[in-house]
């Protein structure tokens, strides 16, 4: 009975390792982008609230 060709587990292991590395990099990039957006939104909200505060002080009426 013939066993057939040997399986190439070395390439499979390398491929899995590279895929895991790629996926973790994508996750880190996604988290970093979310943090940057969160900081930007907080900054814009702070600016918006300070602008509203200034406009309330200078209303004539």
PDB file of N, CA and C in Angstrom:
ATOM      1  N   UNK A   1       0.822  -1.170   0.000  1.00  0.00           N
ATOM      2  CA  UNK A   1       0.000   0.000   0.000  1.00  0.00           C
ATOM      3  C   UNK A   1       0.878   1.251   0.000  1.00  0.00           C
ATOM      4  N   UNK A   2       0.610   2.144  -0.902  1.00  0.00           N
ATOM      5  CA  UNK A   2       1.399   3.362  -0.998  1.00  0.00           C
ATOM      6  C   UNK A   2       0.877   4.397  -0.005  1.00  0.00           C
ATOM      7  N   UNK A   3       1.824   5.079   0.643  1.00  0.00           N
ATOM      8  CA  UNK A   3       1.441   6.085   1.622  1.00  0.00           C
ATOM      9  C   UNK A   3       1.159   7.445   0.986  1.00  0.00           C
ATOM     10  N   UNK A   4       1.717   7.694  -0.151  1.00  0.00           N
ATOM     11  CA  UNK A   4       1.534   8.984  -0.803  1.00  0.00           C
ATOM     12  C   UNK A   4       2.655   9.928  -0.407  1.00  0.00           C
ATOM     13  N   UNK A   5       2.603  11.139  -0.901  1.00  0.00           N
ATOM     14  CA  UNK A   5       3.686  12.088  -0.615  1.00  0.00           C
ATOM     15  C   UNK A   5       3.670  12.560   0.844  1.00  0.00           C
ATOM     16  N   UNK A   6       4.845  12.932   1.324  1.00  0.00           N
ATOM     17  CA  UNK A   6       4.935  13.456   2.693  1.00  0.00           C
ATOM     18  C   UNK A   6       4.212  14.783   2.785  1.00  0.00           C
ATOM     19  N   UNK A   7       3.662  15.055   3.948  1.00  0.00           N
ATOM     20  CA  UNK A   7       2.992  16.329   4.158  1.00  0.00           C
ATOM     21  C   UNK A   7       4.031  17.389   4.489  1.00  0.00           C
ATOM     22  N   UNK A   8       3.781  18.577   4.011  1.00  0.00           N
ATOM     23  CA  UNK A   8       4.725  19.666   4.226  1.00  0.00           C
ATOM     24  C   UNK A   8       4.257  20.496   5.434  1.00  0.00           C
ATOM     25  N   UNK A   9       4.565  20.019   6.621  1.00  0.00           N
ATOM     26  CA  UNK A   9       4.113  20.708   7.828  1.00  0.00           C
ATOM     27  C   UNK A   9       4.938  21.953   8.115  1.00  0.00           C
ATOM     28  N   UNK A  10       6.157  22.009   7.588  1.00  0.00           N
ATOM     29  CA  UNK A  10       7.007  23.177   7.831  1.00  0.00           C
ATOM     30  C   UNK A  10       6.373  24.431   7.216  1.00  0.00           C
ATOM     31  N   UNK A  11       5.932  24.326   5.974  1.00  0.00           N
ATOM     32  CA  UNK A  11       5.300  25.469   5.316  1.00  0.00           C
ATOM     33  C   UNK A  11       3.974  25.835   5.978  1.00  0.00           C
ATOM     34  N   UNK A  12       3.217  24.818   6.413  1.00  0.00           N
ATOM     35  CA  UNK A  12       1.942  25.093   7.081  1.00  0.00           C
ATOM     36  C   UNK A  12       2.173  25.853   8.374  1.00  0.00           C
ATOM     37  N   UNK A  13       3.187  25.442   9.124  1.00  0.00           N
ATOM     38  CA  UNK A  13       3.494  26.117  10.383  1.00  0.00           C
ATOM     39  C   UNK A  13       3.941  27.555  10.130  1.00  0.00           C
ATOM     40  N   UNK A  14       4.750  27.751   9.113  1.00  0.00           N
ATOM     41  CA  UNK A  14       5.217  29.095   8.772  1.00  0.00           C
ATOM     42  C   UNK A  14       4.049  29.966   8.334  1.00  0.00           C
ATOM     43  N   UNK A  15       3.163  29.405   7.538  1.00  0.00           N
ATOM     44  CA  UNK A  15       1.996  30.139   7.058  1.00  0.00           C
ATOM     45  C   UNK A  15       1.109  30.558   8.239  1.00  0.00           C
ATOM     46  N   UNK A  16       0.890  29.637   9.164  1.00  0.00           N
ATOM     47  CA  UNK A  16       0.081  29.934  10.343  1.00  0.00           C
ATOM     48  C   UNK A  16       0.732  31.035  11.170  1.00  0.00           C
ATOM     49  N   UNK A  17       2.039  30.940  11.335  1.00  0.00           N
ATOM     50  CA  UNK A  17       2.772  31.952  12.103  1.00  0.00           C
ATOM     51  C   UNK A  17       2.633  33.324  11.454  1.00  0.00           C
ATOM     52  N   UNK A  18       2.774  33.382  10.136  1.00  0.00           N
ATOM     53  CA  UNK A  18       2.666  34.647   9.422  1.00  0.00           C
ATOM     54  C   UNK A  18       1.246  35.206   9.483  1.00  0.00           C
ATOM     55  N   UNK A  19       0.253  34.329   9.375  1.00  0.00           N
ATOM     56  CA  UNK A  19      -1.136  34.778   9.463  1.00  0.00           C
ATOM     57  C   UNK A  19      -1.450  35.338  10.850  1.00  0.00           C
ATOM     58  N   UNK A  20      -0.944  34.682  11.891  1.00  0.00           N
ATOM     59  CA  UNK A  20      -1.163  35.182  13.250  1.00  0.00           C
ATOM     60  C   UNK A  20      -0.502  36.540  13.430  1.00  0.00           C
ATOM     61  N   UNK A  21       0.708  36.690  12.890  1.00  0.00           N
ATOM     62  CA  UNK A  21       1.424  37.957  12.978  1.00  0.00           C
ATOM     63  C   UNK A  21       0.645  39.059  12.258  1.00  0.00           C
ATOM     64  N   UNK A  22       0.114  38.726  11.078  1.00  0.00           N
ATOM     65  CA  UNK A  22      -0.669  39.695  10.300  1.00  0.00           C
ATOM     66  C   UNK A  22      -1.931  40.093  11.065  1.00  0.00           C
ATOM     67  N   UNK A  23      -2.632  39.116  11.619  1.00  0.00           N
ATOM     68  CA  UNK A  23      -3.873  39.404  12.338  1.00  0.00           C
ATOM     69  C   UNK A  23      -3.633  40.236  13.587  1.00  0.00           C
ATOM     70  N   UNK A  24      -2.556  39.960  14.317  1.00  0.00           N
ATOM     71  CA  UNK A  24      -2.275  40.755  15.510  1.00  0.00           C
ATOM     72  C   UNK A  24      -1.901  42.182  15.121  1.00  0.00           C
ATOM     73  N   UNK A  25      -1.180  42.341  14.019  1.00  0.00           N
ATOM     74  CA  UNK A  25      -0.828  43.684  13.547  1.00  0.00           C
ATOM     75  C   UNK A  25      -2.089  44.453  13.166  1.00  0.00           C
ATOM     76  N   UNK A  26      -3.006  43.799  12.480  1.00  0.00           N
ATOM     77  CA  UNK A  26      -4.259  44.453  12.104  1.00  0.00           C
ATOM     78  C   UNK A  26      -5.061  44.864  13.336  1.00  0.00           C
ATOM     79  N   UNK A  27      -5.093  43.987  14.343  1.00  0.00           N
ATOM     80  CA  UNK A  27      -5.823  44.307  15.573  1.00  0.00           C
ATOM     81  C   UNK A  27      -5.195  45.496  16.288  1.00  0.00           C
ATOM     82  N   UNK A  28      -3.861  45.532  16.346  1.00  0.00           N
ATOM     83  CA  UNK A  28      -3.167  46.653  16.992  1.00  0.00           C
ATOM     84  C   UNK A  28      -3.430  47.959  16.243  1.00  0.00           C
ATOM     85  N   UNK A  29      -3.410  47.890  14.912  1.00  0.00           N
ATOM     86  CA  UNK A  29      -3.698  49.084  14.106  1.00  0.00           C
ATOM     87  C   UNK A  29      -5.126  49.569  14.349  1.00  0.00           C
ATOM     88  N   UNK A  30      -6.047  48.627  14.439  1.00  0.00           N
ATOM     89  CA  UNK A  30      -7.452  48.962  14.675  1.00  0.00           C
ATOM     90  C   UNK A  30      -7.622  49.636  16.036  1.00  0.00           C
ATOM     91  N   UNK A  31      -6.953  49.104  17.056  1.00  0.00           N
ATOM     92  CA  UNK A  31      -7.034  49.695  18.399  1.00  0.00           C
ATOM     93  C   UNK A  31      -6.408  51.087  18.428  1.00  0.00           C
ATOM     94  N   UNK A  32      -5.270  51.238  17.741  1.00  0.00           N
ATOM     95  CA  UNK A  32      -4.597  52.542  17.703  1.00  0.00           C
ATOM     96  C   UNK A  32      -5.471  53.575  17.004  1.00  0.00           C
ATOM     97  N   UNK A  33      -6.115  53.175  15.915  1.00  0.00           N
ATOM     98  CA  UNK A  33      -7.006  54.084  15.189  1.00  0.00           C
ATOM     99  C   UNK A  33      -8.183  54.491  16.071  1.00  0.00           C
ATOM    100  N   UNK A  34      -8.736  53.535  16.803  1.00  0.00           N
ATOM    101  CA  UNK A  34      -9.861  53.831  17.685  1.00  0.00           C
ATOM    102  C   UNK A  34      -9.444  54.810  18.776  1.00  0.00           C
ATOM    103  N   UNK A  35      -8.246  54.633  19.325  1.00  0.00           N
ATOM    104  CA  UNK A  35      -7.761  55.551  20.361  1.00  0.00           C
ATOM    105  C   UNK A  35      -7.553  56.955  19.806  1.00  0.00           C
ATOM    106  N   UNK A  36      -6.997  57.047  18.592  1.00  0.00           N
ATOM    107  CA  UNK A  36      -6.807  58.362  17.975  1.00  0.00           C
ATOM    108  C   UNK A  36      -8.142  59.055  17.743  1.00  0.00           C
ATOM    109  N   UNK A  37      -9.133  58.299  17.245  1.00  0.00           N
ATOM    110  CA  UNK A  37     -10.451  58.876  17.007  1.00  0.00           C
ATOM    111  C   UNK A  37     -11.105  59.315  18.311  1.00  0.00           C
ATOM    112  N   UNK A  38     -10.951  58.497  19.345  1.00  0.00           N
ATOM    113  CA  UNK A  38     -11.530  58.827  20.645  1.00  0.00           C
ATOM    114  C   UNK A  38     -10.913  60.127  21.184  1.00  0.00           C
ATOM    115  N   UNK A  39      -9.608  60.277  21.045  1.00  0.00           N
ATOM    116  CA  UNK A  39      -8.931  61.482  21.508  1.00  0.00           C
ATOM    117  C   UNK A  39      -9.383  62.691  20.698  1.00  0.00           C
ATOM    118  N   UNK A  40      -9.535  62.508  19.393  1.00  0.00           N
ATOM    119  CA  UNK A  40      -9.970  63.603  18.531  1.00  0.00           C
ATOM    120  C   UNK A  40     -11.391  64.045  18.879  1.00  0.00           C
ATOM    121  N   UNK A  41     -12.275  63.083  19.101  1.00  0.00           N
ATOM    122  CA  UNK A  41     -13.653  63.406  19.460  1.00  0.00           C
ATOM    123  C   UNK A  41     -13.687  64.139  20.794  1.00  0.00           C
ATOM    124  N   UNK A  42     -12.902  63.684  21.758  1.00  0.00           N
ATOM    125  CA  UNK A  42     -12.860  64.349  23.056  1.00  0.00           C
ATOM    126  C   UNK A  42     -12.360  65.785  22.908  1.00  0.00           C
ATOM    127  N   UNK A  43     -11.343  65.969  22.089  1.00  0.00           N
ATOM    128  CA  UNK A  43     -10.790  67.308  21.867  1.00  0.00           C
ATOM    129  C   UNK A  43     -11.827  68.216  21.208  1.00  0.00           C
ATOM    130  N   UNK A  44     -12.528  67.705  20.206  1.00  0.00           N
ATOM    131  CA  UNK A  44     -13.539  68.501  19.518  1.00  0.00           C
ATOM    132  C   UNK A  44     -14.711  68.832  20.450  1.00  0.00           C
ATOM    133  N   UNK A  45     -15.117  67.881  21.297  1.00  0.00           N
ATOM    134  CA  UNK A  45     -16.190  68.140  22.251  1.00  0.00           C
ATOM    135  C   UNK A  45     -15.776  69.197  23.254  1.00  0.00           C
ATOM    136  N   UNK A  46     -14.527  69.133  23.691  1.00  0.00           N
ATOM    137  CA  UNK A  46     -14.016  70.130  24.632  1.00  0.00           C
ATOM    138  C   UNK A  46     -14.016  71.515  23.982  1.00  0.00           C
ATOM    139  N   UNK A  47     -13.573  71.575  22.737  1.00  0.00           N
ATOM    140  CA  UNK A  47     -13.540  72.852  22.022  1.00  0.00           C
ATOM    141  C   UNK A  47     -14.957  73.384  21.820  1.00  0.00           C
ATOM    142  N   UNK A  48     -15.868  72.501  21.471  1.00  0.00           N
ATOM    143  CA  UNK A  48     -17.258  72.893  21.237  1.00  0.00           C
ATOM    144  C   UNK A  48     -17.883  73.447  22.515  1.00  0.00           C
ATOM    145  N   UNK A  49     -17.645  72.778  23.631  1.00  0.00           N
ATOM    146  CA  UNK A  49     -18.221  73.238  24.892  1.00  0.00           C
ATOM    147  C   UNK A  49     -17.601  74.560  25.332  1.00  0.00           C
ATOM    148  N   UNK A  50     -16.317  74.750  25.099  1.00  0.00           N
ATOM    149  CA  UNK A  50     -15.681  76.017  25.470  1.00  0.00           C
ATOM    150  C   UNK A  50     -16.174  77.149  24.568  1.00  0.00           C
ATOM    151  N   UNK A  51     -16.421  76.849  23.289  1.00  0.00           N
ATOM    152  CA  UNK A  51     -16.966  77.851  22.371  1.00  0.00           C
ATOM    153  C   UNK A  51     -18.372  78.266  22.794  1.00  0.00           C
ATOM    154  N   UNK A  52     -19.173  77.296  23.196  1.00  0.00           N
ATOM    155  CA  UNK A  52     -20.535  77.606  23.652  1.00  0.00           C
ATOM    156  C   UNK A  52     -20.486  78.456  24.915  1.00  0.00           C
ATOM    157  N   UNK A  53     -19.573  78.167  25.785  1.00  0.00           N
ATOM    158  CA  UNK A  53     -19.426  78.923  27.025  1.00  0.00           C
ATOM    159  C   UNK A  53     -19.054  80.376  26.721  1.00  0.00           C
ATOM    160  N   UNK A  54     -18.150  80.570  25.786  1.00  0.00           N
ATOM    161  CA  UNK A  54     -17.729  81.926  25.403  1.00  0.00           C
ATOM    162  C   UNK A  54     -18.894  82.685  24.771  1.00  0.00           C
ATOM    163  N   UNK A  55     -19.652  82.030  23.909  1.00  0.00           N
ATOM    164  CA  UNK A  55     -20.784  82.688  23.251  1.00  0.00           C
ATOM    165  C   UNK A  55     -21.868  83.076  24.253  1.00  0.00           C
ATOM    166  N   UNK A  56     -22.091  82.294  25.281  1.00  0.00           N
ATOM    167  CA  UNK A  56     -23.085  82.625  26.294  1.00  0.00           C
ATOM    168  C   UNK A  56     -22.667  83.861  27.067  1.00  0.00           C
ATOM    169  N   UNK A  57     -21.381  84.017  27.327  1.00  0.00           N
ATOM    170  CA  UNK A  57     -20.889  85.171  28.093  1.00  0.00           C
ATOM    171  C   UNK A  57     -21.036  86.473  27.311  1.00  0.00           C
ATOM    172  N   UNK A  58     -20.963  86.423  26.002  1.00  0.00           N
ATOM    173  CA  UNK A  58     -20.949  87.642  25.204  1.00  0.00           C
ATOM    174  C   UNK A  58     -22.301  87.945  24.539  1.00  0.00           C
ATOM    175  N   UNK A  59     -23.348  87.289  24.977  1.00  0.00           N
ATOM    176  CA  UNK A  59     -24.654  87.587  24.409  1.00  0.00           C
ATOM    177  C   UNK A  59     -25.140  88.940  24.881  1.00  0.00           C
ATOM    178  N   UNK A  60     -25.689  89.685  23.977  1.00  0.00           N
ATOM    179  CA  UNK A  60     -26.239  91.008  24.304  1.00  0.00           C
ATOM    180  C   UNK A  60     -27.749  90.871  24.367  1.00  0.00           C
ATOM    181  N   UNK A  61     -28.317  91.353  25.415  1.00  0.00           N
ATOM    182  CA  UNK A  61     -29.746  91.207  25.436  1.00  0.00           C
ATOM    183  C   UNK A  61     -30.313  91.748  26.637  1.00  0.00           C
TER     184      UNK A  61
END
